[in-house]
PDB file of C-alpha atoms in Angstrom:
ATOM      1  CA  MET A1091      60.199  -7.095 -17.559  1.00  0.00           C
ATOM      2  CA  THR A1092      56.966  -5.546 -18.896  1.00  0.00           C
ATOM      3  CA  GLU A1093      54.834  -8.050 -16.970  1.00  0.00           C
ATOM      4  CA  ARG A1094      56.490  -6.935 -13.721  1.00  0.00           C
ATOM      5  CA  ARG A1095      55.963  -3.312 -14.598  1.00  0.00           C
ATOM      6  CA  SER A1096      52.224  -3.837 -15.390  1.00  0.00           C
ATOM      7  CA  LEU A1097      51.840  -5.837 -12.136  1.00  0.00           C
ATOM      8  CA  ARG A1098      53.483  -3.023 -10.202  1.00  0.00           C
ATOM      9  CA  VAL A1099      51.151  -0.461 -11.877  1.00  0.00           C
ATOM     10  CA  ASN A1100      48.128  -2.594 -10.969  1.00  0.00           C
ATOM     11  CA  VAL A1101      49.232  -2.956  -7.340  1.00  0.00           C
ATOM     12  CA  ILE A1102      49.879   0.789  -7.078  1.00  0.00           C
ATOM     13  CA  SER A1103      46.452   1.523  -8.627  1.00  0.00           C
ATOM     14  CA  VAL A1104      44.676  -0.769  -6.149  1.00  0.00           C
ATOM     15  CA  LEU A1105      46.561   0.774  -3.206  1.00  0.00           C
ATOM     16  CA  ALA A1106      45.684   4.282  -4.422  1.00  0.00           C
ATOM     17  CA  LEU A1107      42.015   3.296  -4.693  1.00  0.00           C
ATOM     18  CA  VAL A1108      41.996   1.831  -1.166  1.00  0.00           C
ATOM     19  CA  PHE A1109      43.661   5.014   0.153  1.00  0.00           C
ATOM     20  CA  LEU A1110      41.083   7.188  -1.613  1.00  0.00           C
ATOM     21  CA  LEU A1111      38.183   5.178  -0.137  1.00  0.00           C
ATOM     22  CA  ALA A1112      39.714   5.390   3.350  1.00  0.00           C
ATOM     23  CA  VAL A1113      40.021   9.198   3.032  1.00  0.00           C
ATOM     24  CA  LEU A1114      36.437   9.455   1.790  1.00  0.00           C
ATOM     25  CA  TRP A1115      35.193   7.272   4.650  1.00  0.00           C
ATOM     26  CA  LEU A1116      36.701   9.686   7.154  1.00  0.00           C
ATOM     27  CA  THR A1117      35.007  12.791   5.700  1.00  0.00           C
ATOM     28  CA  PRO A1118      31.673  13.806   7.297  1.00  0.00           C
ATOM     29  CA  GLU A1119      30.143  14.657   3.912  1.00  0.00           C
ATOM     30  CA  PHE A1120      30.690  11.136   2.606  1.00  0.00           C
ATOM     31  CA  ARG A1121      29.226   9.627   5.796  1.00  0.00           C
ATOM     32  CA  GLY A1122      26.238  11.953   5.427  1.00  0.00           C
ATOM     33  CA  PHE A1123      25.756  10.699   1.867  1.00  0.00           C
ATOM     34  CA  LEU A1124      25.830   7.100   3.094  1.00  0.00           C
ATOM     35  CA  GLY A1125      23.226   7.974   5.750  1.00  0.00           C
ATOM     36  CA  TRP A1126      21.041   9.536   3.057  1.00  0.00           C
ATOM     37  CA  VAL A1127      21.322   6.402   0.919  1.00  0.00           C
ATOM     38  CA  GLU A1128      20.527   4.168   3.888  1.00  0.00           C
ATOM     39  CA  ALA A1129      17.435   6.250   4.738  1.00  0.00           C
ATOM     40  CA  ARG A1130      16.070   5.546   1.228  1.00  0.00           C
ATOM     41  CA  ILE A1131      16.131   1.774   1.752  1.00  0.00           C
ATOM     42  CA  PRO A1132      12.666   0.583   2.965  1.00  0.00           C
ATOM     43  CA  LYS A1133      12.681  -0.992   6.408  1.00  0.00           C
ATOM     44  CA  PRO A1134       9.936  -3.181   7.888  1.00  0.00           C
ATOM     45  CA  ALA A1135       7.815  -1.334  10.432  1.00  0.00           C
ATOM     46  CA  PRO A1136       6.220  -2.902  13.502  1.00  0.00           C
ATOM     47  CA  PRO A1137       2.446  -3.348  13.056  1.00  0.00           C
ATOM     48  CA  GLU A1138       0.310  -0.628  14.557  1.00  0.00           C
ATOM     49  CA  GLU A1139      -2.114  -1.861  17.197  1.00  0.00           C
ATOM     50  CA  ASN A1140      -4.715   0.888  16.865  1.00  0.00           C
ATOM     51  CA  ALA A1141      -4.565   1.593  13.143  1.00  0.00           C
ATOM     52  CA  PRO A1142      -7.627   3.375  11.746  1.00  0.00           C
ATOM     53  CA  ALA A1143     -10.130   1.100  10.015  1.00  0.00           C
ATOM     54  CA  GLU A1144     -10.135   2.974   6.697  1.00  0.00           C
ATOM     55  CA  PRO A1145      -8.239   6.032   5.543  1.00  0.00           C
ATOM     56  CA  ALA A1146     -10.338   8.604   3.690  1.00  0.00           C
ATOM     57  CA  GLU A1147      -7.837   8.836   0.814  1.00  0.00           C
ATOM     58  CA  PRO A1148      -4.690   6.747   0.445  1.00  0.00           C
ATOM     59  CA  ALA A1149      -1.599   8.767   1.258  1.00  0.00           C
ATOM     60  CA  VAL A1150       0.853   9.469  -1.551  1.00  0.00           C
ATOM     61  CA  LYS A1151       4.575   8.981  -1.196  1.00  0.00           C
ATOM     62  CA  ASP A1152       7.432   9.740  -3.541  1.00  0.00           C
ATOM     63  CA  LEU A1153      10.225   7.337  -4.354  1.00  0.00           C
ATOM     64  CA  ALA A1154      12.998   7.995  -6.838  1.00  0.00           C
ATOM     65  CA  THR A1155      13.246   4.459  -8.125  1.00  0.00           C
ATOM     66  CA  GLN A1156      12.959   2.596 -11.367  1.00  0.00           C
ATOM     67  CA  GLU A1157       9.381   1.794 -12.352  1.00  0.00           C
ATOM     68  CA  ASP A1158      10.061  -1.942 -12.572  1.00  0.00           C
ATOM     69  CA  VAL A1159      11.454  -2.154  -9.006  1.00  0.00           C
ATOM     70  CA  LEU A1160       8.563  -1.109  -6.771  1.00  0.00           C
ATOM     71  CA  PRO A1161       7.872  -2.413  -3.274  1.00  0.00           C
ATOM     72  CA  PRO A1162       5.246  -5.188  -3.009  1.00  0.00           C
ATOM     73  CA  HIS A1163       1.619  -4.006  -3.463  1.00  0.00           C
ATOM     74  CA  VAL A1164       2.738  -0.439  -4.286  1.00  0.00           C
ATOM     75  CA  VAL A1165       1.889   1.077  -7.676  1.00  0.00           C
ATOM     76  CA  ARG A1166       2.781   4.260  -9.480  1.00  0.00           C
ATOM     77  CA  ALA A1167      -0.147   6.714  -9.857  1.00  0.00           C
ATOM     78  CA  ALA A1168      -0.745   8.716 -13.027  1.00  0.00           C
ATOM     79  CA  ASP A1169       1.174  11.690 -11.555  1.00  0.00           C
ATOM     80  CA  GLY A1170       4.204   9.448 -10.910  1.00  0.00           C
ATOM     81  CA  SER A1171       3.782   9.235  -7.123  1.00  0.00           C
ATOM     82  CA  LEU A1172       3.509   5.914  -5.311  1.00  0.00           C
ATOM     83  CA  VAL A1173       0.265   4.686  -3.748  1.00  0.00           C
ATOM     84  CA  PRO A1174      -0.752   1.364  -2.184  1.00  0.00           C
ATOM     85  CA  GLU A1175      -2.638  -1.021  -4.492  1.00  0.00           C
ATOM     86  CA  SER A1176      -6.415  -1.117  -3.938  1.00  0.00           C
ATOM     87  CA  GLY A1177      -7.129  -2.936  -0.693  1.00  0.00           C
ATOM     88  CA  TYR A1178      -3.806  -1.934   0.900  1.00  0.00           C
ATOM     89  CA  ARG A1179      -2.742   1.021   3.055  1.00  0.00           C
ATOM     90  CA  TRP A1180       0.603   2.379   4.305  1.00  0.00           C
ATOM     91  CA  VAL A1181       1.662   0.929   7.675  1.00  0.00           C
ATOM     92  CA  SER A1182       3.429   4.203   8.577  1.00  0.00           C
ATOM     93  CA  ASP A1183       3.306   7.912   7.806  1.00  0.00           C
ATOM     94  CA  ASP A1184       7.101   7.858   7.522  1.00  0.00           C
ATOM     95  CA  PRO A1185       7.870   9.046   3.945  1.00  0.00           C
ATOM     96  CA  GLY A1186      10.745   6.560   3.672  1.00  0.00           C
ATOM     97  CA  ASN A1187       8.643   3.534   4.674  1.00  0.00           C
ATOM     98  CA  TYR A1188       6.926   1.851   1.706  1.00  0.00           C
ATOM     99  CA  ASN A1189       5.490  -1.114   3.611  1.00  0.00           C
ATOM    100  CA  VAL A1190       1.764  -1.740   3.159  1.00  0.00           C
ATOM    101  CA  GLU A1191      -0.823  -3.952   4.802  1.00  0.00           C
ATOM    102  CA  TRP A1192      -4.134  -5.413   3.674  1.00  0.00           C
ATOM    103  CA  CYS A1193      -7.024  -3.179   4.767  1.00  0.00           C
ATOM    104  CA  PRO A1194     -10.323  -5.068   5.255  1.00  0.00           C
ATOM    105  CA  GLY A1195     -13.258  -2.747   4.505  1.00  0.00           C
ATOM    106  CA  CYS A1196     -11.220  -0.361   2.331  1.00  0.00           C
ATOM    107  CA  LEU A1197     -12.908   0.623  -0.917  1.00  0.00           C
ATOM    108  CA  HIS A1198     -11.595  -0.577  -4.261  1.00  0.00           C
ATOM    109  CA  ARG A1199     -10.405   2.451  -6.232  1.00  0.00           C
ATOM    110  CA  GLN A1200     -11.530   1.220  -9.669  1.00  0.00           C
ATOM    111  CA  HIS A1201     -14.733  -0.654  -8.762  1.00  0.00           C
ATOM    112  CA  PRO A1202     -17.461   1.280  -6.953  1.00  0.00           C
ATOM    113  CA  HIS A1203     -19.262  -0.425  -4.038  1.00  0.00           C
ATOM    114  CA  VAL A1204     -16.566  -3.126  -3.702  1.00  0.00           C
ATOM    115  CA  VAL A1205     -14.545  -3.455  -0.482  1.00  0.00           C
ATOM    116  CA  ALA A1206     -11.612  -5.565   0.689  1.00  0.00           C
ATOM    117  CA  SER A1207     -12.710  -8.682   2.612  1.00  0.00           C
ATOM    118  CA  GLU A1208     -11.070 -10.091   5.716  1.00  0.00           C
ATOM    119  CA  THR A1209      -9.020 -12.448   3.482  1.00  0.00           C
ATOM    120  CA  GLU A1210      -6.095 -10.726   1.770  1.00  0.00           C
ATOM    121  CA  GLY A1211      -6.573 -10.391  -1.952  1.00  0.00           C
ATOM    122  CA  ARG A1212     -10.313 -11.136  -1.836  1.00  0.00           C
ATOM    123  CA  TRP A1213     -13.113  -8.646  -2.468  1.00  0.00           C
ATOM    124  CA  ARG A1214     -16.793  -8.476  -1.486  1.00  0.00           C
ATOM    125  CA  PRO A1215     -19.680  -6.155  -2.250  1.00  0.00           C
ATOM    126  CA  ALA A1216     -20.062  -3.200   0.149  1.00  0.00           C
ATOM    127  CA  PRO A1217     -22.882  -3.445   2.692  1.00  0.00           C
ATOM    128  CA  GLY A1218     -26.285  -3.263   0.929  1.00  0.00           C
ATOM    129  CA  TYR A1219     -24.823  -4.380  -2.390  1.00  0.00           C
ATOM    130  CA  GLU A1220     -24.545  -7.744  -4.141  1.00  0.00           C
ATOM    131  CA  TRP A1221     -22.592  -8.999  -7.143  1.00  0.00           C
ATOM    132  CA  VAL A1222     -24.363  -8.280 -10.440  1.00  0.00           C
ATOM    133  CA  ASP A1223     -23.200 -11.626 -11.860  1.00  0.00           C
ATOM    134  CA  PRO A1224     -21.858 -13.877  -9.055  1.00  0.00           C
ATOM    135  CA  GLU A1225     -21.113 -16.662 -11.576  1.00  0.00           C
ATOM    136  CA  ARG A1226     -18.393 -14.606 -13.290  1.00  0.00           C
ATOM    137  CA  VAL A1227     -15.299 -14.735 -11.101  1.00  0.00           C
ATOM    138  CA  ASN A1228     -13.647 -11.518 -12.324  1.00  0.00           C
ATOM    139  CA  ASP A1229     -16.846  -9.464 -12.629  1.00  0.00           C
ATOM    140  CA  MET A1230     -16.504  -6.780  -9.955  1.00  0.00           C
ATOM    141  CA  ARG A1231     -19.830  -5.040 -10.658  1.00  0.00           C
ATOM    142  CA  ALA A1232     -22.021  -4.565  -7.610  1.00  0.00           C
ATOM    143  CA  ALA A1233     -25.604  -3.293  -7.390  1.00  0.00           C
ATOM    144  CA  TRP A1234     -27.727  -2.061  -4.494  1.00  0.00           C
ATOM    145  CA  LYS A1235     -30.153  -4.729  -3.209  1.00  0.00           C
ATOM    146  CA  PRO A1236     -33.060  -3.493  -1.087  1.00  0.00           C
ATOM    147  CA  GLY A1237     -33.777  -5.725   1.919  1.00  0.00           C
ATOM    148  CA  THR A1238     -30.143  -6.822   2.352  1.00  0.00           C
ATOM    149  CA  PRO A1239     -29.344  -7.045   6.080  1.00  0.00           C
ATOM    150  CA  HIS A1240     -26.661  -4.686   7.359  1.00  0.00           C
ATOM    151  CA  PRO A1241     -23.570  -6.713   8.364  1.00  0.00           C
ATOM    152  CA  GLN A1242     -22.916  -4.825  11.610  1.00  0.00           C
ATOM    153  CA  HIS A1243     -26.355  -3.666  12.761  1.00  0.00           C
ATOM    154  CA  GLU A1244     -29.024  -6.205  13.667  1.00  0.00           C
ATOM    155  CA  ASN A1245     -32.525  -5.636  12.288  1.00  0.00           C
ATOM    156  CA  VAL A1246     -31.381  -2.943   9.831  1.00  0.00           C
ATOM    157  CA  VAL A1247     -31.827  -3.544   6.117  1.00  0.00           C
ATOM    158  CA  ALA A1248     -31.111  -1.749   2.844  1.00  0.00           C
ATOM    159  CA  ASP A1249     -33.935   0.615   1.827  1.00  0.00           C
ATOM    160  CA  GLU A1250     -35.416   0.929  -1.667  1.00  0.00           C
ATOM    161  CA  GLU A1251     -33.362   4.132  -2.095  1.00  0.00           C
ATOM    162  CA  GLU A1252     -29.698   3.329  -2.722  1.00  0.00           C
ATOM    163  CA  GLY A1253     -27.423   4.117   0.217  1.00  0.00           C
ATOM    164  CA  LYS A1254     -30.249   4.376   2.749  1.00  0.00           C
ATOM    165  CA  TRP A1255     -30.941   1.974   5.620  1.00  0.00           C
ATOM    166  CA  VAL A1256     -34.236   1.287   7.396  1.00  0.00           C
ATOM    167  CA  PRO A1257     -35.363  -0.881  10.314  1.00  0.00           C
ATOM    168  CA  ALA A1258     -36.186  -4.457   9.331  1.00  0.00           C
ATOM    169  CA  PRO A1259     -39.924  -5.347   9.079  1.00  0.00           C
ATOM    170  CA  GLY A1260     -41.450  -5.359  12.569  1.00  0.00           C
ATOM    171  CA  TYR A1261     -38.754  -3.047  14.021  1.00  0.00           C
ATOM    172  CA  ASP A1262     -38.502   0.704  14.493  1.00  0.00           C
ATOM    173  CA  TRP A1263     -35.642   3.084  15.328  1.00  0.00           C
ATOM    174  CA  VAL A1264     -34.948   3.434  19.069  1.00  0.00           C
ATOM    175  CA  SER A1265     -35.084   7.210  18.736  1.00  0.00           C
ATOM    176  CA  ALA A1266     -36.216   9.580  16.001  1.00  0.00           C
ATOM    177  CA  ASP A1267     -32.598  10.775  15.555  1.00  0.00           C
ATOM    178  CA  ASP A1268     -31.469   7.284  14.466  1.00  0.00           C
TER     179      ASP A1268
END
């Protein structure tokens, strides 16, 4: 007889739980809570056609999540906010969208004069710079090299002064303002 009684108590408990969930589902507050939870789940964004080549500073977003469960290529900054890994940028300004994309030409945050290459995950020296020790695979030190051709401007080379560009030998600026 006690088995029947415990079975009846279990059935009544399950029915009460189902009734409680049905009542909650009908309340606007509970539905609002579900909408809030759903808005916190990252969704893939369509790629932007005219995205800027390089943001001045990576945007910072907040995410109340466990440190070990971060979106791909997103890291936690010293202040606890989330930022894209070096070489990546946010695909959207939407604060709930944590998708990132590789950003060719973006500066590496820890290694000066190093920029993201066209190939995701690969790095190259910034224009006018070369690797200090190209034989060492993980050595990300870059140094200014006078005479290095500019990658986008024909007949323009790195000057003796770091960060300055001059016409290649035999060439001159088209106008004095150049």
